[in-house]
Short mmCIF file of C-alpha atoms and ligand atoms in Angstrom, two decimals:
data_model
loop_
_atom_site.label_atom_id
_atom_site.label_comp_id
_atom_site.label_asym_id
_atom_site.label_seq_id
_atom_site.Cartn_x
_atom_site.Cartn_y
_atom_site.Cartn_z
CA MET A 785 -20.81 10.17 -40.45
CA SER A 786 -23.26 10.81 -37.67
CA LYS A 787 -24.02 14.29 -36.43
CA PRO A 788 -21.60 15.64 -33.80
CA LEU A 789 -22.83 15.58 -30.21
CA PRO A 790 -22.96 18.71 -28.02
CA VAL A 791 -19.92 19.06 -25.71
CA VAL A 792 -22.18 20.16 -22.83
CA ASP A 793 -25.90 19.69 -22.40
CA TYR A 794 -26.57 23.44 -22.59
CA LEU A 795 -25.19 23.59 -26.13
CA LYS A 796 -28.18 22.99 -28.41
CA ILE A 797 -27.90 21.78 -31.99
CA PRO A 798 -31.27 22.32 -33.70
CA GLU A 799 -32.35 20.31 -36.76
CA LYS A 800 -32.41 23.55 -38.69
CA GLY A 801 -30.48 26.71 -37.98
CA GLU A 802 -27.39 27.53 -36.00
CA PRO A 803 -26.26 25.98 -32.71
CA TYR A 804 -26.76 28.08 -29.61
CA LEU A 805 -26.31 28.02 -25.84
CA GLU A 806 -29.34 27.52 -23.67
CA GLY A 807 -29.89 29.04 -20.25
CA TYR A 808 -32.45 28.84 -17.51
CA ARG A 809 -33.64 32.14 -16.09
CA CYS A 810 -35.46 32.68 -12.84
CA LYS A 811 -38.68 34.60 -13.53
CA LYS A 812 -38.66 35.97 -9.96
CA CYS A 813 -35.14 37.43 -9.74
CA GLY A 814 -33.59 37.15 -13.18
CA ALA A 815 -30.65 34.93 -12.18
CA THR A 816 -29.39 33.04 -15.23
CA TYR A 817 -28.05 29.49 -15.11
CA LEU A 818 -26.40 27.11 -17.54
CA GLY A 819 -28.19 23.78 -17.77
CA GLU A 820 -31.60 22.66 -16.64
CA ARG A 821 -32.73 23.34 -13.07
CA ASN A 822 -35.93 23.90 -11.14
CA VAL A 823 -34.89 25.87 -8.08
CA CYS A 824 -33.16 29.26 -8.00
CA SER A 825 -30.08 29.31 -5.75
CA LYS A 826 -30.23 33.11 -5.61
CA CYS A 827 -33.83 33.71 -4.48
CA PHE A 828 -34.85 30.08 -3.69
CA ALA A 829 -37.96 30.24 -5.89
CA ARG A 830 -39.17 26.84 -7.06
CA ASP A 831 -40.49 26.03 -10.51
CA GLU A 832 -40.06 29.58 -11.75
CA MET A 833 -37.44 28.84 -14.40
CA GLU A 834 -37.88 29.70 -18.04
CA VAL A 835 -35.73 28.37 -20.83
CA ILE A 836 -33.90 31.08 -22.75
CA ARG A 837 -31.55 31.29 -25.69
CA LEU A 838 -28.32 32.88 -24.46
CA SER A 839 -26.71 35.63 -26.48
CA ASP A 840 -23.82 34.83 -28.79
CA LYS A 841 -22.19 38.13 -27.84
CA GLY A 842 -20.49 39.12 -24.63
CA THR A 843 -17.51 40.76 -22.99
CA LEU A 844 -14.35 39.33 -21.48
CA HIS A 845 -14.60 39.43 -17.70
CA SER A 846 -11.39 37.64 -16.76
CA PHE A 847 -8.86 35.22 -18.20
CA ALA A 848 -5.68 33.28 -17.61
CA ILE A 849 -3.11 32.01 -20.08
CA VAL A 850 -2.56 28.33 -19.50
CA TYR A 851 0.96 27.05 -20.13
CA ARG A 852 0.79 23.88 -18.08
CA SER A 853 -2.20 21.59 -18.30
CA PHE A 854 -2.79 17.87 -18.10
CA PRO A 855 -0.79 15.57 -20.39
CA GLY A 856 -1.94 15.65 -24.00
CA ILE A 857 -3.57 19.08 -23.81
CA ASP A 858 -2.13 21.63 -26.26
CA VAL A 859 -0.73 24.76 -24.59
CA PRO A 860 -0.63 27.71 -24.40
CA TYR A 861 -4.27 28.66 -24.59
CA VAL A 862 -6.45 31.36 -23.12
CA SER A 863 -9.00 30.26 -20.53
CA ALA A 864 -11.65 32.97 -20.48
CA ILE A 865 -14.67 34.00 -18.42
CA VAL A 866 -17.24 35.80 -20.54
CA ASP A 867 -20.32 37.73 -19.45
CA LEU A 868 -23.01 37.32 -22.10
CA GLU A 869 -25.20 40.19 -23.23
CA GLY A 870 -28.50 39.97 -21.42
CA GLY A 871 -27.22 37.68 -18.67
CA GLY A 872 -25.27 34.51 -18.07
CA THR A 873 -21.55 33.90 -17.59
CA ILE A 874 -19.66 31.11 -19.33
CA LYS A 875 -16.13 29.81 -19.35
CA GLY A 876 -14.27 28.60 -22.40
CA ASN A 877 -11.26 29.00 -24.68
CA LEU A 878 -10.65 32.41 -26.22
CA ILE A 879 -9.25 31.69 -29.70
CA ASN A 880 -7.93 33.67 -32.66
CA ILE A 881 -5.93 35.93 -30.39
CA GLU A 882 -2.28 35.82 -29.41
CA PRO A 883 -1.90 34.33 -25.92
CA ASP A 884 -0.20 37.50 -24.74
CA PRO A 885 -1.47 39.47 -21.73
CA ASP A 886 -0.78 42.73 -23.58
CA LYS A 887 -3.03 41.71 -26.46
CA ILE A 888 -5.95 40.54 -24.37
CA LYS A 889 -8.06 43.41 -23.04
CA PHE A 890 -10.50 43.19 -20.17
CA SER A 891 -14.09 43.90 -21.21
CA MET A 892 -13.23 43.38 -24.88
CA PRO A 893 -16.24 42.31 -26.93
CA VAL A 894 -16.27 38.68 -28.00
CA LYS A 895 -18.62 36.46 -29.93
CA VAL A 896 -19.52 32.86 -29.19
CA THR A 897 -18.69 30.59 -32.11
CA PHE A 898 -19.18 26.88 -32.60
CA GLY A 899 -16.85 24.29 -34.05
CA ASP A 900 -15.43 20.80 -33.76
CA ALA A 901 -14.10 19.98 -30.26
CA LEU A 902 -10.43 20.05 -31.27
CA GLY A 903 -10.72 16.59 -32.82
CA ARG A 904 -11.57 14.95 -29.51
CA LYS A 905 -13.76 11.86 -29.76
CA ASP A 906 -15.40 9.69 -27.13
CA LYS A 907 -14.91 5.95 -26.66
CA GLU A 908 -17.54 5.20 -29.31
CA GLY A 909 -15.76 7.44 -31.81
CA ASN A 910 -18.37 10.21 -31.77
CA SER A 911 -17.30 13.74 -32.70
CA TYR A 912 -18.38 16.70 -30.60
CA LEU A 913 -19.40 20.26 -31.28
CA SER A 914 -17.97 22.81 -28.84
CA TYR A 915 -18.23 26.53 -28.32
CA PHE A 916 -15.37 29.03 -28.38
CA PHE A 917 -14.94 32.75 -27.88
CA GLU A 918 -13.44 34.96 -30.57
CA PRO A 919 -12.63 38.66 -30.51
CA ILE A 920 -15.08 40.76 -32.52
CA MET B 1206 -20.91 28.64 26.96
CA SER B 1207 -17.36 27.90 27.95
CA ASP B 1208 -14.49 29.64 26.26
CA VAL B 1209 -12.24 27.28 24.37
CA TYR B 1210 -8.45 27.17 24.59
CA VAL B 1211 -5.73 25.53 22.56
CA MET B 1212 -3.67 23.72 25.19
CA GLY B 1213 -1.34 21.80 22.88
CA VAL B 1214 -0.56 22.24 19.21
CA ASP B 1215 2.16 21.13 16.82
CA MET B 1216 2.95 20.17 13.25
CA ILE B 1217 5.54 17.91 11.70
CA LYS B 1218 8.09 19.36 9.33
CA PHE B 1219 6.36 19.21 5.96
CA GLY B 1220 8.01 17.03 3.32
CA ARG B 1221 7.45 14.02 1.11
CA PHE B 1222 6.92 10.70 2.83
CA PRO B 1223 5.84 8.24 0.14
CA ASP B 1224 6.82 5.25 2.29
CA ARG B 1225 4.57 6.16 5.20
CA SER B 1226 0.81 5.69 5.58
CA VAL B 1227 -1.62 8.57 6.06
CA PRO B 1228 -2.57 7.49 9.61
CA ASN B 1229 1.10 7.13 10.48
CA ILE B 1230 1.83 10.70 9.38
CA GLY B 1231 -1.23 11.93 11.29
CA ALA B 1232 -0.29 9.97 14.41
CA GLU B 1233 3.05 11.76 14.62
CA ALA B 1234 1.45 15.21 14.89
CA ALA B 1235 -1.19 13.88 17.30
CA LEU B 1236 1.49 12.65 19.69
CA MET B 1237 3.39 15.94 19.38
CA ALA B 1238 0.27 17.95 20.24
CA LEU B 1239 -0.49 15.69 23.20
CA ASP B 1240 3.07 16.16 24.47
CA ASP B 1241 2.76 19.91 24.01
CA ALA B 1242 -0.39 19.85 26.16
CA GLY B 1243 1.20 17.56 28.73
CA LEU B 1244 -1.63 15.08 28.21
CA GLY B 1245 -2.04 11.53 26.91
CA ILE B 1246 -4.43 9.98 24.43
CA GLN B 1247 -6.35 8.50 27.38
CA ASP B 1248 -7.25 12.05 28.44
CA MET B 1249 -8.98 12.84 25.13
CA GLN B 1250 -12.77 12.63 25.01
CA ALA B 1251 -13.15 12.78 21.23
CA LEU B 1252 -11.12 13.02 18.02
CA TYR B 1253 -11.94 15.15 14.99
CA CYS B 1254 -9.81 14.14 12.05
CA GLY B 1255 -9.43 15.97 8.74
CA ASN B 1256 -8.16 14.28 5.60
CA LEU B 1257 -9.15 14.56 1.95
CA GLY B 1258 -7.24 11.90 0.03
CA GLN B 1259 -8.71 9.03 2.02
CA ALA B 1260 -11.96 10.73 2.98
CA SER B 1261 -13.80 7.41 3.14
CA GLY B 1262 -10.92 5.60 4.80
CA MET B 1263 -11.60 6.15 8.53
CA VAL B 1264 -8.26 7.89 8.98
CA GLY B 1265 -9.08 9.09 12.52
CA GLN B 1266 -9.76 5.59 13.79
CA ARG B 1267 -6.61 4.31 12.07
CA ILE B 1268 -4.61 7.02 13.85
CA LEU B 1269 -5.96 5.72 17.15
CA GLN B 1270 -4.99 2.21 16.10
CA GLU B 1271 -1.42 3.56 16.01
CA ILE B 1272 -1.45 5.60 19.24
CA GLY B 1273 -4.21 4.33 21.53
CA GLN B 1274 -7.64 2.80 21.02
CA THR B 1275 -9.58 4.22 23.92
CA GLY B 1276 -12.98 3.85 22.27
CA MET B 1277 -13.55 7.61 22.13
CA PRO B 1278 -15.92 8.96 19.47
CA VAL B 1279 -14.14 9.80 16.20
CA VAL B 1280 -15.48 12.05 13.47
CA ASN B 1281 -13.72 12.16 10.10
CA VAL B 1282 -14.23 15.30 8.06
CA ALA B 1283 -13.50 16.36 4.48
CA ASN B 1284 -14.07 19.92 3.28
CA ALA B 1285 -11.57 20.58 0.47
CA CYS B 1286 -8.73 22.86 1.57
CA ALA B 1287 -10.78 23.89 4.61
CA THR B 1288 -10.65 20.31 5.92
CA GLY B 1289 -8.21 20.93 8.78
CA ALA B 1290 -10.00 24.07 9.88
CA THR B 1291 -13.27 22.16 9.81
CA ALA B 1292 -11.90 19.42 12.07
CA PHE B 1293 -10.62 22.10 14.47
CA ARG B 1294 -13.96 23.89 14.37
CA GLU B 1295 -15.92 20.70 15.05
CA ALA B 1296 -13.67 20.11 18.06
CA TRP B 1297 -14.25 23.71 19.19
CA MET B 1298 -17.99 23.33 18.79
CA SER B 1299 -18.10 20.16 20.87
CA ILE B 1300 -16.60 22.07 23.80
CA LYS B 1301 -18.80 25.10 23.15
CA ALA B 1302 -21.80 22.76 23.26
CA GLY B 1303 -20.71 21.56 26.68
CA MET B 1304 -20.24 17.98 25.51
CA TYR B 1305 -16.53 17.65 26.29
CA ASP B 1306 -13.67 19.34 28.15
CA VAL B 1307 -10.68 17.91 26.24
CA VAL B 1308 -10.66 16.94 22.58
CA LEU B 1309 -8.11 16.32 19.86
CA ALA B 1310 -8.17 17.67 16.30
CA VAL B 1311 -5.81 16.26 13.66
CA GLY B 1312 -5.28 17.26 10.03
CA VAL B 1313 -3.22 15.08 7.73
CA GLU B 1314 -2.53 14.69 4.03
CA GLN B 1315 -0.30 12.72 1.71
CA MET B 1316 -0.14 14.36 -1.70
CA GLY B 1317 1.07 13.33 -5.11
CA LYS B 1318 3.11 15.73 -7.18
CA GLY B 1319 1.59 17.67 -10.01
CA LEU B 1320 -1.41 19.74 -10.97
CA LEU B 1321 -4.57 19.79 -8.93
CA GLY B 1322 -7.92 20.39 -10.48
CA GLY B 1323 -10.75 18.90 -12.44
CA ALA B 1324 -9.41 16.71 -15.23
CA GLY B 1325 -12.91 16.89 -16.67
CA THR B 1326 -13.64 13.20 -16.88
CA GLY B 1327 -17.13 11.79 -16.89
CA ASP B 1328 -19.41 11.53 -19.89
CA GLY B 1329 -18.29 12.44 -23.37
CA ILE B 1330 -14.86 13.93 -23.95
CA PRO B 1331 -12.41 15.71 -21.63
CA LYS B 1332 -13.22 19.42 -21.30
CA GLU B 1333 -9.80 20.58 -20.10
CA GLY B 1334 -8.23 22.89 -22.66
CA LEU B 1335 -11.50 22.95 -24.60
CA LEU B 1336 -13.79 24.88 -22.27
CA GLY B 1337 -10.99 26.77 -20.56
CA SER B 1338 -9.04 25.16 -17.74
CA GLY B 1339 -10.16 23.65 -14.46
CA THR B 1340 -6.61 23.40 -13.13
CA MET B 1341 -6.17 25.18 -9.82
CA PRO B 1342 -3.36 27.51 -11.02
CA CYS B 1343 -5.69 28.69 -13.79
CA VAL B 1344 -8.79 29.05 -11.62
CA PHE B 1345 -6.85 31.23 -9.17
CA ALA B 1346 -5.14 33.10 -12.00
CA GLU B 1347 -8.59 34.03 -13.30
CA ALA B 1348 -9.57 35.18 -9.79
CA GLY B 1349 -6.41 37.31 -9.62
CA MET B 1350 -6.99 38.76 -13.08
CA GLU B 1351 -10.43 39.87 -11.93
CA HIS B 1352 -8.57 42.00 -9.37
CA ALA B 1353 -6.22 43.22 -12.11
CA LYS B 1354 -9.25 44.22 -14.18
CA GLU B 1355 -10.74 46.18 -11.30
CA TYR B 1356 -7.61 47.81 -9.86
CA GLY B 1357 -4.79 47.42 -12.35
CA THR B 1358 -2.88 44.94 -10.18
CA THR B 1359 0.29 43.82 -11.95
CA PHE B 1360 2.11 40.54 -12.53
CA GLU B 1361 5.02 42.01 -10.56
CA GLN B 1362 2.82 42.79 -7.55
CA PHE B 1363 1.49 39.24 -7.52
CA ALA B 1364 5.06 37.94 -7.81
CA LYS B 1365 6.22 40.04 -4.84
CA ILE B 1366 3.89 38.03 -2.60
CA SER B 1367 5.81 34.90 -3.48
CA VAL B 1368 9.14 36.63 -2.79
CA LYS B 1369 7.84 37.62 0.65
CA ASN B 1370 6.50 34.21 1.63
CA HIS B 1371 9.60 32.38 0.46
CA HIS B 1372 11.69 34.86 2.43
CA HIS B 1373 9.61 34.20 5.55
CA SER B 1374 10.06 30.46 5.17
CA THR B 1375 13.84 30.79 5.47
CA MET B 1376 13.15 31.39 9.17
CA ASN B 1377 10.79 28.43 9.57
CA PRO B 1378 12.57 25.09 10.06
CA LYS B 1379 9.26 23.23 9.62
CA ALA B 1380 8.65 24.65 6.15
CA MET B 1381 9.19 22.41 3.14
CA TYR B 1382 11.60 24.95 1.61
CA GLN B 1383 13.95 27.49 3.19
CA ILE B 1384 15.15 29.31 0.08
CA GLU B 1385 15.12 32.94 -0.95
CA THR B 1386 13.44 33.53 -4.31
CA PRO B 1387 14.29 37.01 -5.62
CA LEU B 1388 11.70 38.80 -7.76
CA ASP B 1389 13.48 37.95 -11.02
CA ASP B 1390 13.52 34.27 -10.14
CA VAL B 1391 9.81 34.31 -9.34
CA MET B 1392 8.83 36.19 -12.49
CA ASN B 1393 11.10 34.13 -14.75
CA ALA B 1394 10.14 30.74 -13.33
CA GLU B 1395 8.14 28.43 -15.58
CA MET B 1396 4.79 30.04 -16.34
CA ILE B 1397 2.03 27.69 -15.23
CA SER B 1398 -1.08 29.84 -15.74
CA TYR B 1399 -0.44 33.53 -16.30
CA PRO B 1400 0.06 35.35 -14.00
CA ASN B 1401 1.03 32.42 -11.73
CA THR B 1402 4.53 31.06 -12.32
CA LYS B 1403 5.69 27.83 -10.74
CA LEU B 1404 7.10 29.75 -7.74
CA MET B 1405 3.70 31.39 -7.29
CA CYS B 1406 1.94 28.03 -6.81
CA SER B 1407 1.71 26.28 -3.45
CA VAL B 1408 3.91 23.26 -2.92
CA ASN B 1409 2.26 19.84 -2.79
CA VAL B 1410 3.71 18.17 0.27
CA ASP B 1411 2.82 15.56 2.88
CA GLY B 1412 2.20 16.77 6.37
CA SER B 1413 0.17 16.73 9.52
CA ALA B 1414 -0.75 19.04 12.36
CA ALA B 1415 -2.77 18.56 15.50
CA ALA B 1416 -4.27 20.53 18.38
CA VAL B 1417 -5.61 19.71 21.82
CA LEU B 1418 -8.60 21.92 22.63
CA VAL B 1419 -9.91 22.32 26.15
CA SER B 1420 -12.70 24.07 28.05
CA GLU B 1421 -11.94 27.02 30.31
CA LYS B 1422 -12.39 24.84 33.38
CA LYS B 1423 -9.84 22.36 32.07
CA ALA B 1424 -7.46 25.13 31.00
CA ARG B 1425 -7.44 26.57 34.52
CA GLU B 1426 -6.78 23.12 35.91
CA LEU B 1427 -3.85 22.54 33.54
CA GLY B 1428 -2.41 26.06 33.80
CA MET B 1429 -2.92 29.00 31.50
CA ALA B 1430 0.73 29.89 30.86
CA ARG B 1431 0.90 28.60 27.28
CA ALA B 1432 -2.82 28.35 26.59
CA VAL B 1433 -4.19 30.25 23.60
CA LYS B 1434 -7.78 31.43 23.61
CA VAL B 1435 -10.01 30.79 20.59
CA ARG B 1436 -11.79 34.11 20.20
CA ALA B 1437 -13.69 33.16 17.05
CA SER B 1438 -14.39 30.19 14.84
CA ALA B 1439 -16.28 31.07 11.68
CA MET B 1440 -17.24 29.12 8.61
CA ALA B 1441 -19.10 30.05 5.47
CA SER B 1442 -20.05 28.45 2.19
CA ASP B 1443 -20.22 30.41 -1.05
CA PRO B 1444 -23.24 32.72 -1.07
CA TYR B 1445 -24.90 33.30 -4.46
CA THR B 1446 -22.95 35.66 -6.67
CA ASP B 1447 -23.56 36.13 -10.39
CA ARG B 1448 -20.55 34.21 -11.72
CA ASP B 1449 -19.96 31.79 -8.85
CA LEU B 1450 -21.15 28.63 -10.61
CA VAL B 1451 -18.72 29.22 -13.47
CA MET B 1452 -15.91 31.03 -11.69
CA PRO B 1453 -15.60 29.98 -8.04
CA ASP B 1454 -15.90 33.10 -5.90
CA VAL B 1455 -13.38 32.97 -3.06
CA ASN B 1456 -14.09 36.57 -2.13
CA ALA B 1457 -17.74 36.58 -1.08
CA CYS B 1458 -17.26 33.46 1.03
CA THR B 1459 -14.19 34.86 2.81
CA ARG B 1460 -15.92 38.18 3.47
CA LEU B 1461 -18.90 36.40 4.98
CA ALA B 1462 -16.73 34.30 7.30
CA ALA B 1463 -14.52 37.28 8.21
CA LYS B 1464 -17.51 39.41 9.21
CA ASP B 1465 -18.76 36.62 11.45
CA ALA B 1466 -15.31 36.07 12.96
CA TYR B 1467 -14.75 39.75 13.78
CA GLU B 1468 -18.23 39.94 15.32
CA GLN B 1469 -17.64 36.85 17.46
CA ALA B 1470 -14.33 38.24 18.69
CA GLY B 1471 -15.68 41.76 19.12
CA ILE B 1472 -12.63 43.18 17.34
CA GLY B 1473 -11.79 44.71 13.98
CA PRO B 1474 -9.06 43.97 11.45
CA GLU B 1475 -6.92 46.74 12.97
CA ASP B 1476 -6.61 44.65 16.15
CA VAL B 1477 -5.02 41.69 14.37
CA ASN B 1478 -1.23 41.44 14.76
CA LEU B 1479 -0.56 38.66 12.25
CA VAL B 1480 -2.44 36.58 9.73
CA GLU B 1481 -1.93 33.16 8.19
CA LEU B 1482 -4.14 33.20 5.11
CA HIS B 1483 -4.78 30.84 2.23
CA ASP B 1484 -2.03 31.63 -0.29
CA CYS B 1485 -2.62 28.55 -2.42
CA PHE B 1486 -1.45 30.83 -5.24
CA ALA B 1487 0.18 34.25 -5.10
CA THR B 1488 -2.88 35.68 -6.86
CA ALA B 1489 -5.10 34.38 -4.05
CA GLU B 1490 -3.18 36.07 -1.24
CA MET B 1491 -3.65 39.46 -2.92
CA LEU B 1492 -7.44 39.07 -2.83
CA HIS B 1493 -7.57 38.14 0.83
CA TYR B 1494 -5.85 41.32 2.12
CA GLU B 1495 -9.05 43.05 1.10
CA ASN B 1496 -11.43 40.17 1.86
CA LEU B 1497 -10.16 40.02 5.46
CA GLY B 1498 -10.35 43.79 5.79
CA LEU B 1499 -6.59 44.22 6.28
CA CYS B 1500 -6.87 47.12 3.84
CA LYS B 1501 -9.57 48.89 1.86
CA ASP B 1502 -10.77 47.47 -1.45
CA GLY B 1503 -8.28 48.34 -4.16
CA GLU B 1504 -5.35 48.79 -1.77
CA ALA B 1505 -4.02 45.23 -1.77
CA GLY B 1506 -1.27 46.06 -4.27
CA LYS B 1507 -0.12 48.85 -1.98
CA MET B 1508 -0.02 46.44 0.97
CA ILE B 1509 2.62 44.33 -0.74
CA ASP B 1510 4.43 47.26 -2.41
CA GLU B 1511 4.83 49.12 0.88
CA GLY B 1512 5.81 46.11 2.96
CA HIS B 1513 2.85 46.22 5.35
CA VAL B 1514 2.42 42.44 5.10
CA GLU B 1515 6.08 41.52 5.67
CA LEU B 1516 7.57 40.47 8.98
CA GLY B 1517 8.13 43.82 10.73
CA GLY B 1518 5.25 45.43 8.82
CA LYS B 1519 1.88 46.61 10.08
CA VAL B 1520 0.22 43.20 9.77
CA PRO B 1521 2.62 40.43 8.76
CA VAL B 1522 0.95 37.83 6.56
CA ASN B 1523 2.15 34.24 6.24
CA VAL B 1524 5.32 34.55 8.28
CA SER B 1525 5.39 30.73 8.28
CA GLY B 1526 6.20 30.87 4.57
CA GLY B 1527 2.60 30.16 3.71
CA LEU B 1528 1.38 27.44 1.43
CA LEU B 1529 3.73 28.81 -1.23
CA SER B 1530 6.84 27.70 0.63
CA LYS B 1531 5.91 25.96 3.87
CA GLY B 1532 3.77 23.69 1.69
CA HIS B 1533 0.12 22.76 1.38
CA PRO B 1534 -0.88 19.30 2.61
CA LEU B 1535 -4.57 19.99 2.04
CA GLY B 1536 -6.13 18.39 5.12
CA ALA B 1537 -3.36 19.54 7.46
CA THR B 1538 -3.17 23.16 6.35
CA GLY B 1539 -6.06 24.45 8.47
CA ILE B 1540 -4.45 23.22 11.69
CA ALA B 1541 -0.86 23.97 10.68
CA ASN B 1542 -1.76 27.64 10.36
CA ILE B 1543 -3.30 27.55 13.85
CA TYR B 1544 0.00 26.09 15.08
CA GLU B 1545 1.83 29.02 13.48
CA ILE B 1546 -0.37 31.65 15.11
CA CYS B 1547 -0.22 29.94 18.53
CA THR B 1548 3.57 29.77 18.29
CA HIS B 1549 3.74 33.55 17.85
CA LEU B 1550 1.20 34.23 20.60
CA ARG B 1551 3.30 32.06 22.90
CA GLY B 1552 6.41 34.03 21.89
CA GLU B 1553 8.12 30.86 20.67
CA ALA B 1554 8.54 31.61 16.95
CA GLY B 1555 12.28 32.30 17.07
CA LYS B 1556 13.70 34.39 14.23
CA ARG B 1557 10.33 34.93 12.59
CA GLN B 1558 8.60 35.99 15.84
CA VAL B 1559 6.09 38.80 15.35
CA GLU B 1560 7.05 40.94 18.34
CA GLY B 1561 4.32 41.60 20.85
CA ALA B 1562 1.73 39.52 19.00
CA LYS B 1563 -1.49 39.34 21.01
CA ILE B 1564 -4.12 38.46 18.42
CA GLY B 1565 -3.73 36.38 15.27
CA MET B 1566 -6.01 35.15 12.53
CA THR B 1567 -6.06 32.04 10.38
CA HIS B 1568 -7.92 31.69 7.10
CA VAL B 1569 -8.39 28.81 4.69
CA ILE B 1570 -10.59 28.38 1.69
CA GLY B 1571 -11.52 25.20 -0.09
CA LEU B 1572 -13.03 25.52 -3.53
CA GLY B 1573 -16.54 24.35 -3.79
CA THR B 1574 -16.56 26.47 -1.52
CA ALA B 1575 -15.76 26.44 2.20
CA CYS B 1576 -14.05 29.19 4.16
CA GLY B 1577 -12.81 28.72 7.71
CA ILE B 1578 -11.50 31.55 9.87
CA HIS B 1579 -10.16 31.43 13.42
CA ILE B 1580 -9.13 34.29 15.66
CA LEU B 1581 -6.74 33.38 18.46
CA GLU B 1582 -5.58 35.41 21.44
CA LYS B 1583 -2.65 35.24 23.82
CA THR B 1584 -3.77 34.56 27.38
CA SER B 1585 -0.89 35.45 29.63
ZN1 ZN C 224 -34.44 33.61 -8.49
#
């Protein structure tokens, strides 16, 4: 079995150690982006980006509970927007929680975890590593 | 710069026309708008055509192939759900620029049924249901839940918006649906993406709408009786906000366009008698009461609870039935809502007439993001 591939290019799988999410931060204004870029869309600075390791902790900013998706996608699931500690916002599935609006609390602390991409494989049969959010 | 007037405007009854072509559907509204203006295609100096589904398909020229190939310049535009408003605005700008005196704007769309949104294709594996959802009901549910987080807005309050718009549509013969949907029905309908149930999602329909825009000189020549003045035409893209690239921000963009529109018109929100805004989902309409300044931030829930946005209220919103019930043919929507406002300003809206309407506003937003706002005023 070959190593799983990252589900998005900002998920990094080092040779040693745990996977993590990578961000690009503008040294001029502090805006944080997912994925590589050279120009800041907030302050327009060029070539002022530094690569940072995004936190694996954050808080739930917003969510929706998805009951109807495209064919073949398991429902219901919680689609969540998470603000990471120290900057950066990411979207993903909030797991290990009942998909019930009364159980899901705004601003609740969550951690970013990594695991197999729900068994999904590409045309070449490669497995993928994805990220998820879980309540702390 | 000349003022710009809408001299003719109309829309077809929205529905599903799988056996017709896109240009054919667009041509019908174009002819209706020409008739409304008392003009012919030979009088038009340019055509601005909005369509998304066949954005590279020269839809404007193909409309002329159905109704009159005069050789006029044609510009085809695509700008997500702001496509129709963009075509109208380009037409407006051409008159403002002094290039033309009489131009035609058409918006047309033929839609499939089903969910809209990013299916997440491309490299690797599908991301839908893995990294959250890119479906439109979910994206707008997340935007609505942001409001719930801030102000405690409830599922029931969101649902009431759908009750209102469906009620309004019972008075609009051109709406896709004319059915009452009581609160229980809305809240108990199939949940698509909490808090949006099926009855809180806009209806995918086919449709077209068109407008004839003229300069002041031309309007005086043709007669002002039914002319409607364009007091403002504003457009904005999404300014940088912290979460925008992950969670499309429909608020900042709308606020930017609204500020520009009110400044152009020299009026404030309190001067607006009715609004047709982009209720692609019930959760979206809630946000735009505040974004358009119809109430203070945090008071949107009160606007729907206290009936201020119903027909007969302080500022009726979506008396056409809105996208929720009139239907949402993407490229046509931004001209269809101009038709609705003009119909009220002309006092021709029948049972759903907003009495004494002098100034109306239209708003559309296309994710990506484009916001188009027009302010229209009765002339006579
Ligand atoms: Zn910057």
